[in-house]
mmCIF file of C-alpha atoms and ligand atoms in Angstrom:
data_model
loop_
_atom_site.group_PDB
_atom_site.id
_atom_site.type_symbol
_atom_site.label_atom_id
_atom_site.label_comp_id
_atom_site.label_asym_id
_atom_site.label_seq_id
_atom_site.Cartn_x
_atom_site.Cartn_y
_atom_site.Cartn_z
ATOM 1 C CA MET A 1 174.213 -132.009 36.457
ATOM 2 C CA ASN A 2 171.321 -134.407 36.477
ATOM 3 C CA ARG A 3 167.718 -133.248 36.038
ATOM 4 C CA ILE A 4 165.060 -135.857 36.765
ATOM 5 C CA PRO A 5 161.417 -135.047 36.022
ATOM 6 C CA VAL A 6 158.614 -136.179 38.318
ATOM 7 C CA ALA A 7 155.714 -136.487 35.866
ATOM 8 C CA LEU A 8 152.490 -135.604 37.661
ATOM 9 C CA GLY A 9 150.512 -133.576 35.121
ATOM 10 C CA ASP A 10 150.002 -130.015 36.378
ATOM 11 C CA ARG A 11 151.908 -130.912 39.574
ATOM 12 C CA SER A 12 155.043 -132.016 37.672
ATOM 13 C CA TYR A 13 158.447 -130.793 38.811
ATOM 14 C CA ASP A 14 162.143 -131.463 38.410
ATOM 15 C CA VAL A 15 164.716 -132.853 40.800
ATOM 16 C CA VAL A 16 168.082 -131.232 40.065
ATOM 17 C CA ILE A 17 171.175 -133.047 41.367
ATOM 18 C CA GLU A 18 174.492 -131.223 41.171
ATOM 19 C CA ALA A 19 177.599 -131.122 43.353
ATOM 20 C CA GLY A 20 178.068 -127.578 44.701
ATOM 21 C CA LEU A 21 174.465 -126.678 43.895
ATOM 22 C CA LEU A 22 173.876 -124.845 47.205
ATOM 23 C CA SER A 23 176.247 -122.076 46.200
ATOM 24 C CA ARG A 24 174.466 -121.769 42.826
ATOM 25 C CA ALA A 25 170.978 -122.044 44.349
ATOM 26 C CA ALA A 26 170.085 -118.522 43.213
ATOM 27 C CA ASP A 27 170.105 -119.713 39.571
ATOM 28 C CA TYR A 28 166.996 -121.702 40.453
ATOM 29 C CA LEU A 29 165.506 -119.722 43.337
ATOM 30 C CA ALA A 30 165.828 -116.130 42.053
ATOM 31 C CA PRO A 31 163.298 -116.655 39.223
ATOM 32 C CA LEU A 32 160.824 -118.070 41.784
ATOM 33 C CA ALA A 33 161.270 -115.136 44.185
ATOM 34 C CA ARG A 34 159.431 -112.623 41.950
ATOM 35 C CA GLY A 35 161.224 -109.746 43.694
ATOM 36 C CA ARG A 36 159.845 -110.748 47.107
ATOM 37 C CA THR A 37 161.532 -111.935 50.306
ATOM 38 C CA THR A 38 162.184 -115.697 50.270
ATOM 39 C CA ALA A 39 161.515 -117.601 53.510
ATOM 40 C CA ILE A 40 164.046 -120.343 54.225
ATOM 41 C CA VAL A 41 163.145 -122.832 56.947
ATOM 42 C CA THR A 42 165.958 -124.894 58.381
ATOM 43 C CA ASP A 43 167.287 -126.264 61.683
ATOM 44 C CA GLU A 44 170.206 -125.492 63.981
ATOM 45 C CA ASN A 45 172.326 -128.280 62.447
ATOM 46 C CA VAL A 46 172.068 -126.834 58.953
ATOM 47 C CA ARG A 47 173.289 -123.295 59.676
ATOM 48 C CA ARG A 48 176.430 -123.784 57.561
ATOM 49 C CA HIS A 49 174.338 -124.602 54.455
ATOM 50 C CA LEU A 50 171.913 -121.807 55.297
ATOM 51 C CA ALA A 51 174.781 -119.317 55.125
ATOM 52 C CA THR A 52 175.805 -120.666 51.690
ATOM 53 C CA VAL A 53 172.273 -120.350 50.303
ATOM 54 C CA GLN A 54 171.660 -116.885 51.795
ATOM 55 C CA THR A 55 174.983 -115.600 50.441
ATOM 56 C CA ALA A 56 174.093 -116.930 46.976
ATOM 57 C CA LEU A 57 170.643 -115.333 47.101
ATOM 58 C CA SER A 58 171.908 -112.026 48.335
ATOM 59 C CA ALA A 59 174.560 -111.922 45.556
ATOM 60 C CA ALA A 60 171.678 -112.347 43.116
ATOM 61 C CA GLY A 61 169.746 -109.483 44.766
ATOM 62 C CA VAL A 62 167.181 -111.743 46.454
ATOM 63 C CA GLU A 63 166.275 -110.937 50.058
ATOM 64 C CA SER A 64 165.765 -113.894 52.337
ATOM 65 C CA GLU A 65 164.546 -114.465 55.869
ATOM 66 C CA ALA A 66 165.682 -117.542 57.784
ATOM 67 C CA ILE A 67 163.476 -119.430 60.219
ATOM 68 C CA VAL A 68 165.724 -121.733 62.244
ATOM 69 C CA LEU A 69 163.981 -124.527 64.166
ATOM 70 C CA PRO A 70 165.312 -126.976 66.759
ATOM 71 C CA PRO A 71 166.684 -130.184 65.198
ATOM 72 C CA GLY A 72 165.132 -133.609 65.775
ATOM 73 C CA GLU A 73 161.922 -135.565 65.334
ATOM 74 C CA SER A 74 160.120 -133.617 68.085
ATOM 75 C CA THR A 75 160.053 -130.615 65.740
ATOM 76 C CA LYS A 76 157.363 -132.392 63.698
ATOM 77 C CA SER A 77 154.752 -131.268 66.236
ATOM 78 C CA TRP A 78 151.539 -129.223 66.355
ATOM 79 C CA ALA A 79 153.404 -126.615 68.422
ATOM 80 C CA GLN A 80 156.171 -126.150 65.844
ATOM 81 C CA LEU A 81 153.638 -126.233 62.993
ATOM 82 C CA GLU A 82 151.661 -123.448 64.638
ATOM 83 C CA ALA A 83 154.783 -121.398 65.322
ATOM 84 C CA LEU A 84 156.012 -121.907 61.756
ATOM 85 C CA THR A 85 152.722 -121.000 60.086
ATOM 86 C CA ASP A 86 152.502 -117.876 62.320
ATOM 87 C CA ARG A 87 156.021 -116.851 61.231
ATOM 88 C CA LEU A 88 155.247 -117.463 57.545
ATOM 89 C CA LEU A 89 152.015 -115.445 57.827
ATOM 90 C CA ALA A 90 153.881 -112.642 59.601
ATOM 91 C CA LEU A 91 156.334 -112.617 56.688
ATOM 92 C CA GLY A 92 153.366 -112.160 54.358
ATOM 93 C CA VAL A 93 153.879 -115.390 52.422
ATOM 94 C CA GLU A 94 151.345 -115.613 49.592
ATOM 95 C CA ARG A 95 149.991 -118.630 47.711
ATOM 96 C CA ASN A 96 152.356 -118.157 44.767
ATOM 97 C CA ASP A 97 155.425 -117.707 46.967
ATOM 98 C CA HIS A 98 157.945 -120.501 47.343
ATOM 99 C CA VAL A 99 159.066 -121.361 50.864
ATOM 100 C CA ILE A 100 162.423 -123.158 50.996
ATOM 101 C CA ALA A 101 162.769 -126.319 53.120
ATOM 102 C CA LEU A 102 166.508 -126.637 53.737
ATOM 103 C CA GLY A 103 167.401 -129.694 55.829
ATOM 104 C CA GLY A 104 166.631 -133.356 56.414
ATOM 105 C CA GLY A 105 163.364 -135.249 56.489
ATOM 106 C CA VAL A 106 162.017 -133.477 59.571
ATOM 107 C CA ILE A 107 162.288 -130.044 57.969
ATOM 108 C CA GLY A 108 160.984 -131.291 54.601
ATOM 109 C CA ASP A 109 157.951 -132.989 56.157
ATOM 110 C CA LEU A 110 157.063 -130.075 58.470
ATOM 111 C CA VAL A 111 157.565 -127.301 55.904
ATOM 112 C CA GLY A 112 155.740 -129.305 53.239
ATOM 113 C CA PHE A 113 152.740 -129.717 55.524
ATOM 114 C CA ALA A 114 152.816 -126.064 56.607
ATOM 115 C CA CYS A 115 152.802 -125.091 52.921
ATOM 116 C CA ALA A 116 149.955 -127.539 52.197
ATOM 117 C CA ILE A 117 147.680 -125.687 54.624
ATOM 118 C CA LEU A 118 149.002 -122.099 54.585
ATOM 119 C CA LYS A 119 146.316 -119.984 52.871
ATOM 120 C CA ARG A 120 144.942 -123.360 51.627
ATOM 121 C CA GLY A 121 148.246 -124.094 49.929
ATOM 122 C CA CYS A 122 151.389 -122.229 48.932
ATOM 123 C CA ARG A 123 154.411 -123.413 46.961
ATOM 124 C CA PHE A 124 157.638 -124.844 48.358
ATOM 125 C CA VAL A 125 161.067 -126.042 47.261
ATOM 126 C CA GLN A 126 162.813 -129.003 48.868
ATOM 127 C CA MET A 127 166.555 -128.623 49.440
ATOM 128 C CA PRO A 128 167.376 -131.895 51.232
ATOM 129 C CA THR A 129 170.717 -132.058 53.049
ATOM 130 C CA THR A 130 170.713 -135.673 54.315
ATOM 131 C CA LEU A 131 171.064 -138.797 52.185
ATOM 132 C CA LEU A 132 167.740 -140.122 53.453
ATOM 133 C CA ALA A 133 165.908 -136.953 52.440
ATOM 134 C CA GLN A 134 167.749 -136.769 49.095
ATOM 135 C CA VAL A 135 166.844 -140.292 47.993
ATOM 136 C CA ASP A 136 163.410 -140.581 49.554
ATOM 137 C CA SER A 137 161.468 -138.066 51.606
ATOM 138 C CA SER A 138 162.057 -134.888 49.554
ATOM 139 C CA VAL A 139 160.561 -136.454 46.419
ATOM 140 C CA GLY A 140 156.919 -137.482 46.090
ATOM 141 C CA GLY A 141 154.986 -134.961 48.156
ATOM 142 C CA LYS A 142 154.369 -136.843 51.405
ATOM 143 C CA THR A 143 154.268 -134.231 54.181
ATOM 144 C CA ALA A 144 153.354 -134.701 57.834
ATOM 145 C CA ILE A 145 153.781 -134.020 61.510
ATOM 146 C CA ASN A 146 153.577 -136.586 64.309
ATOM 147 C CA ALA A 147 150.563 -137.141 66.550
ATOM 148 C CA ARG A 148 150.404 -138.480 70.091
ATOM 149 C CA ALA A 149 149.094 -141.738 68.565
ATOM 150 C CA GLY A 150 152.044 -142.158 66.198
ATOM 151 C CA LYS A 151 154.450 -140.830 63.590
ATOM 152 C CA ASN A 152 153.312 -138.996 60.446
ATOM 153 C CA LEU A 153 149.626 -139.435 61.280
ATOM 154 C CA ILE A 154 148.672 -135.820 60.465
ATOM 155 C CA GLY A 155 149.644 -134.799 56.962
ATOM 156 C CA ALA A 156 148.857 -134.217 53.325
ATOM 157 C CA PHE A 157 150.095 -135.047 49.866
ATOM 158 C CA HIS A 158 151.554 -131.756 48.659
ATOM 159 C CA GLN A 159 154.116 -131.816 45.873
ATOM 160 C CA PRO A 160 157.046 -129.360 45.906
ATOM 161 C CA SER A 161 157.666 -127.138 42.867
ATOM 162 C CA LEU A 162 161.311 -128.135 42.661
ATOM 163 C CA VAL A 163 163.838 -130.311 44.492
ATOM 164 C CA LEU A 164 167.471 -129.141 44.604
ATOM 165 C CA ILE A 165 169.998 -131.763 45.736
ATOM 166 C CA ASP A 166 173.621 -130.940 46.444
ATOM 167 C CA PRO A 167 175.429 -134.248 47.206
ATOM 168 C CA ASP A 168 178.318 -132.239 48.717
ATOM 169 C CA THR A 169 176.137 -131.641 51.805
ATOM 170 C CA LEU A 170 176.891 -135.270 52.708
ATOM 171 C CA ASP A 171 180.557 -134.342 53.300
ATOM 172 C CA THR A 172 179.594 -132.818 56.653
ATOM 173 C CA LEU A 173 176.805 -135.245 57.566
ATOM 174 C CA PRO A 174 177.642 -137.586 60.488
ATOM 175 C CA GLU A 175 178.668 -141.017 59.162
ATOM 176 C CA ARG A 176 175.848 -142.740 61.047
ATOM 177 C CA GLN A 177 173.296 -140.562 59.231
ATOM 178 C CA VAL A 178 174.861 -141.400 55.855
ATOM 179 C CA ARG A 179 174.659 -145.129 56.634
ATOM 180 C CA ALA A 180 171.022 -144.770 57.703
ATOM 181 C CA GLY A 181 170.193 -142.981 54.437
ATOM 182 C CA TYR A 182 172.014 -145.668 52.492
ATOM 183 C CA ALA A 183 169.395 -148.205 53.651
ATOM 184 C CA GLU A 184 166.828 -146.307 51.554
ATOM 185 C CA VAL A 185 169.193 -146.489 48.543
ATOM 186 C CA VAL A 186 169.487 -150.283 48.892
ATOM 187 C CA LYS A 187 165.685 -150.417 49.173
ATOM 188 C CA TYR A 188 165.258 -149.453 45.496
ATOM 189 C CA GLY A 189 167.350 -152.455 44.430
ATOM 190 C CA LEU A 190 165.382 -154.786 46.673
ATOM 191 C CA ILE A 191 161.986 -153.535 45.467
ATOM 192 C CA ASP A 192 162.290 -154.149 41.726
ATOM 193 C CA ASP A 193 165.838 -153.593 40.496
ATOM 194 C CA PRO A 194 168.163 -156.563 41.176
ATOM 195 C CA ASP A 195 170.947 -155.062 39.005
ATOM 196 C CA PHE A 196 170.962 -151.986 41.239
ATOM 197 C CA PHE A 197 171.225 -154.197 44.334
ATOM 198 C CA THR A 198 174.282 -155.837 42.720
ATOM 199 C CA TRP A 199 175.653 -152.323 42.064
ATOM 200 C CA CYS A 200 175.154 -151.571 45.778
ATOM 201 C CA GLU A 201 176.995 -154.757 46.742
ATOM 202 C CA GLU A 202 179.887 -153.736 44.511
ATOM 203 C CA ASN A 203 179.965 -150.005 45.290
ATOM 204 C CA GLY A 204 178.388 -149.535 48.731
ATOM 205 C CA VAL A 205 181.720 -149.374 50.529
ATOM 206 C CA ARG A 206 183.014 -146.708 48.109
ATOM 207 C CA LEU A 207 179.802 -144.704 48.510
ATOM 208 C CA LEU A 208 179.927 -144.817 52.308
ATOM 209 C CA ALA A 209 183.582 -143.771 52.212
ATOM 210 C CA GLY A 210 182.457 -140.570 50.454
ATOM 211 C CA ASP A 211 183.291 -141.376 46.817
ATOM 212 C CA ALA A 212 181.594 -138.513 44.950
ATOM 213 C CA GLN A 213 180.914 -140.488 41.763
ATOM 214 C CA ALA A 214 179.317 -143.440 43.574
ATOM 215 C CA ARG A 215 177.279 -141.045 45.688
ATOM 216 C CA ALA A 216 175.993 -139.049 42.709
ATOM 217 C CA TYR A 217 175.117 -142.227 40.801
ATOM 218 C CA ALA A 218 173.228 -143.723 43.759
ATOM 219 C CA ILE A 219 171.277 -140.517 44.409
ATOM 220 C CA ALA A 220 170.302 -140.081 40.754
ATOM 221 C CA HIS A 221 169.350 -143.751 40.381
ATOM 222 C CA SER A 222 167.273 -143.682 43.573
ATOM 223 C CA VAL A 223 165.507 -140.428 42.667
ATOM 224 C CA ALA A 224 164.708 -141.764 39.180
ATOM 225 C CA ALA A 225 163.236 -144.919 40.754
ATOM 226 C CA LYS A 226 161.186 -142.905 43.207
ATOM 227 C CA ALA A 227 160.003 -140.498 40.472
ATOM 228 C CA ARG A 228 158.860 -143.466 38.358
ATOM 229 C CA ILE A 229 156.911 -145.033 41.231
ATOM 230 C CA VAL A 230 155.339 -141.741 42.387
ATOM 231 C CA ALA A 231 154.302 -140.866 38.816
ATOM 232 C CA GLU A 232 152.528 -144.214 38.644
ATOM 233 C CA ASP A 233 150.789 -144.023 42.030
ATOM 234 C CA GLU A 234 150.976 -140.531 43.537
ATOM 235 C CA ARG A 235 148.609 -141.175 46.461
ATOM 236 C CA GLU A 236 149.477 -144.789 47.225
ATOM 237 C CA THR A 237 146.184 -146.127 45.946
ATOM 238 C CA SER A 238 147.195 -148.778 43.389
ATOM 239 C CA GLY A 239 149.682 -150.619 45.601
ATOM 240 C CA LYS A 240 152.730 -149.546 43.554
ATOM 241 C CA ARG A 241 153.852 -146.733 45.878
ATOM 242 C CA ALA A 242 153.251 -149.001 48.876
ATOM 243 C CA LEU A 243 156.327 -150.960 47.686
ATOM 244 C CA LEU A 244 158.385 -147.997 48.936
ATOM 245 C CA ASN A 245 157.377 -149.093 52.430
ATOM 246 C CA LEU A 246 159.549 -152.222 52.209
ATOM 247 C CA GLY A 247 161.014 -152.838 55.651
ATOM 248 C CA HIS A 248 158.845 -150.141 57.201
ATOM 249 C CA THR A 249 156.363 -152.399 59.056
ATOM 250 C CA PHE A 250 159.040 -154.393 60.881
ATOM 251 C CA GLY A 251 161.077 -151.174 61.128
ATOM 252 C CA HIS A 252 158.160 -149.200 62.562
ATOM 253 C CA ALA A 253 157.767 -151.767 65.363
ATOM 254 C CA LEU A 254 161.468 -151.471 66.231
ATOM 255 C CA GLU A 255 161.344 -147.656 66.099
ATOM 256 C CA ALA A 256 158.238 -147.611 68.295
ATOM 257 C CA GLU A 257 159.968 -149.890 70.808
ATOM 258 C CA ALA A 258 162.976 -147.523 70.798
ATOM 259 C CA GLY A 259 160.548 -144.654 71.465
ATOM 260 C CA PHE A 260 161.223 -143.020 68.050
ATOM 261 C CA SER A 261 164.458 -141.719 69.507
ATOM 262 C CA ASP A 262 168.006 -141.333 68.221
ATOM 263 C CA GLU A 263 168.707 -144.751 69.755
ATOM 264 C CA LEU A 264 167.489 -146.139 66.435
ATOM 265 C CA LEU A 265 167.425 -143.880 63.368
ATOM 266 C CA HIS A 266 164.626 -144.334 60.826
ATOM 267 C CA GLY A 267 167.024 -145.625 58.153
ATOM 268 C CA GLU A 268 168.552 -148.080 60.608
ATOM 269 C CA ALA A 269 165.078 -149.385 61.463
ATOM 270 C CA VAL A 270 164.307 -149.697 57.736
ATOM 271 C CA ALA A 271 167.542 -151.674 57.202
ATOM 272 C CA ALA A 272 166.642 -154.114 59.979
ATOM 273 C CA GLY A 273 163.059 -154.194 58.701
ATOM 274 C CA MET A 274 164.132 -155.060 55.136
ATOM 275 C CA ALA A 275 166.437 -157.837 56.326
ATOM 276 C CA LEU A 276 163.607 -159.161 58.515
ATOM 277 C CA ALA A 277 161.096 -158.972 55.636
ATOM 278 C CA PHE A 278 163.474 -161.057 53.490
ATOM 279 C CA ALA A 279 164.242 -163.483 56.330
ATOM 280 C CA PHE A 280 160.503 -163.890 57.019
ATOM 281 C CA SER A 281 159.868 -164.440 53.277
ATOM 282 C CA ALA A 282 162.609 -167.099 53.201
ATOM 283 C CA ASP A 283 161.243 -168.660 56.405
ATOM 284 C CA LYS A 284 157.865 -169.016 54.697
ATOM 285 C CA ALA A 285 159.594 -170.486 51.587
ATOM 286 C CA LEU A 286 158.431 -167.507 49.507
ATOM 287 C CA ALA A 287 161.977 -166.331 48.696
ATOM 288 C CA PRO A 288 165.277 -168.220 48.297
ATOM 289 C CA ALA A 289 167.243 -168.378 51.563
ATOM 290 C CA GLU A 290 170.341 -167.256 49.632
ATOM 291 C CA ASP A 291 168.603 -163.964 48.685
ATOM 292 C CA ALA A 292 167.729 -163.275 52.325
ATOM 293 C CA ALA A 293 171.327 -164.067 53.281
ATOM 294 C CA ARG A 294 172.658 -161.688 50.586
ATOM 295 C CA VAL A 295 170.434 -158.868 51.862
ATOM 296 C CA ALA A 296 171.535 -159.380 55.477
ATOM 297 C CA ARG A 297 175.192 -159.703 54.428
ATOM 298 C CA HIS A 298 175.176 -156.452 52.479
ATOM 299 C CA LEU A 299 173.306 -154.435 55.098
ATOM 300 C CA ALA A 300 175.404 -155.768 57.986
ATOM 301 C CA GLY A 301 178.556 -155.165 55.915
ATOM 302 C CA SER A 302 177.373 -151.549 55.521
ATOM 303 C CA GLY A 303 177.251 -151.180 59.306
ATOM 304 C CA LEU A 304 173.453 -151.428 59.532
ATOM 305 C CA PRO A 305 171.285 -153.560 61.840
ATOM 306 C CA VAL A 306 169.609 -156.624 60.332
ATOM 307 C CA ASP A 307 167.316 -157.813 63.136
ATOM 308 C CA ALA A 308 165.896 -156.704 66.478
ATOM 309 C CA SER A 309 168.983 -157.583 68.532
ATOM 310 C CA SER A 310 171.450 -155.808 66.236
ATOM 311 C CA ALA A 311 169.049 -152.828 66.384
ATOM 312 C CA GLY A 312 169.399 -152.926 70.190
ATOM 313 C CA ILE A 313 165.833 -154.163 70.763
ATOM 314 C CA THR A 314 165.133 -157.047 73.137
ATOM 315 C CA ALA A 315 161.299 -156.980 73.119
ATOM 316 C CA SER A 316 159.311 -160.141 72.403
ATOM 317 C CA GLY A 317 157.665 -160.845 69.055
ATOM 318 C CA GLN A 318 154.260 -160.188 70.594
ATOM 319 C CA THR A 319 155.298 -156.772 71.906
ATOM 320 C CA LEU A 320 156.690 -155.852 68.491
ATOM 321 C CA THR A 321 153.629 -157.008 66.550
ATOM 322 C CA ALA A 322 151.420 -155.044 68.986
ATOM 323 C CA HIS A 323 153.233 -151.900 67.761
ATOM 324 C CA MET A 324 152.420 -152.930 64.188
ATOM 325 C CA LEU A 325 148.681 -152.679 64.960
ATOM 326 C CA HIS A 326 149.128 -148.904 65.269
ATOM 327 C CA ASP A 327 150.640 -148.689 61.780
ATOM 328 C CA LYS A 328 148.779 -146.186 59.625
ATOM 329 C CA LYS A 329 148.785 -148.719 56.777
ATOM 330 C CA MET A 330 146.182 -150.872 58.604
ATOM 331 C CA GLU A 331 143.276 -151.567 56.270
ATOM 332 C CA ALA A 332 139.988 -153.004 57.557
ATOM 333 C CA GLY A 333 141.769 -154.497 60.535
ATOM 334 C CA THR A 334 144.532 -156.243 58.531
ATOM 335 C CA LEU A 335 148.065 -155.044 57.963
ATOM 336 C CA PRO A 336 149.406 -155.313 54.398
ATOM 337 C CA PHE A 337 153.008 -156.575 54.568
ATOM 338 C CA LEU A 338 155.767 -156.028 52.045
ATOM 339 C CA LEU A 339 157.321 -159.428 51.425
ATOM 340 C CA ALA A 340 159.635 -160.697 48.679
ATOM 341 C CA ARG A 341 159.821 -163.550 46.215
ATOM 342 C CA GLY A 342 163.497 -162.701 45.796
ATOM 343 C CA ILE A 343 165.818 -159.712 45.397
ATOM 344 C CA GLY A 344 164.017 -157.163 43.197
ATOM 345 C CA ARG A 345 160.721 -159.044 43.589
ATOM 346 C CA THR A 346 158.948 -157.281 46.466
ATOM 347 C CA TYR A 347 155.170 -157.603 46.644
ATOM 348 C CA LEU A 348 152.308 -156.594 48.912
ATOM 349 C CA ASP A 349 150.884 -159.509 50.908
ATOM 350 C CA ARG A 350 147.531 -158.916 52.621
ATOM 351 C CA GLU A 351 147.285 -162.392 54.140
ATOM 352 C CA VAL A 352 150.081 -162.267 56.705
ATOM 353 C CA ASP A 353 149.106 -163.586 60.095
ATOM 354 C CA LEU A 354 150.569 -161.412 62.878
ATOM 355 C CA ALA A 355 150.895 -164.423 65.212
ATOM 356 C CA SER A 356 153.275 -166.059 62.715
ATOM 357 C CA VAL A 357 155.234 -162.782 62.491
ATOM 358 C CA ALA A 358 155.518 -162.728 66.298
ATOM 359 C CA ALA A 359 156.721 -166.359 66.357
ATOM 360 C CA PHE A 360 159.243 -165.596 63.587
ATOM 361 C CA LEU A 361 160.563 -162.553 65.490
ATOM 362 C CA ASP A 362 160.995 -164.689 68.609
ATOM 363 C CA SER A 363 162.878 -167.292 66.563
ATOM 364 C CA THR A 364 165.321 -164.627 65.309
ATOM 365 C CA ARG A 365 166.248 -163.767 68.905
ATOM 366 C CA GLY A 366 166.514 -167.428 69.885
ATOM 367 C CA ALA A 367 163.594 -167.266 72.321
ATOM 368 C CA ALA A 368 160.906 -169.217 70.469
HETATM 369 N N1 LIG B 1 158.783 -142.852 51.763
HETATM 370 C C1 LIG B 1 157.753 -143.572 51.123
HETATM 371 C C2 LIG B 1 156.989 -142.774 50.131
HETATM 372 O O1 LIG B 1 157.363 -141.657 49.842
HETATM 373 O O2 LIG B 1 156.003 -143.231 49.618
#
């Protein structure tokens, strides 16, 4: 068992990582239930894990009520938020109650936001069941729904009280989803931990093949990295937490072009975005070309896209940079870009000219 603290003063909490944890969830959830009914919010794809958690709670004498939502990004909507908050109010959820978010990033983001606003804020526990949610979105308190104008534009910082991660949930996760989540694991090496990137190069294949030890190590290492960064810059004001957006600006443009659909998963877009950020950095002689080549080699070798074409996107550089203008990270009309001076040396560059990004993107598809 691994217990990683997220140190945020009176909003501090632990992330517990343990194989088989779902069936022992009552050890952690029963003390939070205070003799009341626990609401568990999940989606249709997670029913199997829901049954495990409800059986564990009921064996411990805790009553639970499941709210099962449709799977997919479209669930992060005003309509689902309204329906969810109505259900939670009908259940009589109080400010000191803990609502359980059992699922991937969509469930975590929606439930977190619902709990941020329900009765001006109630407690919640993240129980992430995808690799992407385990290593990134369940930790750090970013919660949101999507708006017509873009993804995650309506939200709040609202920290969970506890994060419970059972790596065994990955056994039943579709392989493509595991690969997509793995991009966010590699991200931590690329940001500021070159030794961890080397570990990924040496162990990525084992991890993706389901090796339990490699998986547990990667999750714990990633969560510890995220906890460190979030503790330093909870609300993304100092620039430190912004480093977690490596690959997200290029990736966002690709996702937008794909219509934020399952054609291109978020983690896949991030993989392509990170490779593009390194290739752009090398193109501008900011980073060694060999580092950019290593990044692309490892991501491609892990079955992930590394540019627009391998992500299935044929749009021009200009079309892609136009999507970037809708990025919520725009500041006073300029878009801060995450670039790299090398592997483990990511930095925030506020001087990037979008026209040069467009020209670079065209050059990567051989249409300059
Ligand atoms: N996923 C980026 C962050 O949590 O800041």
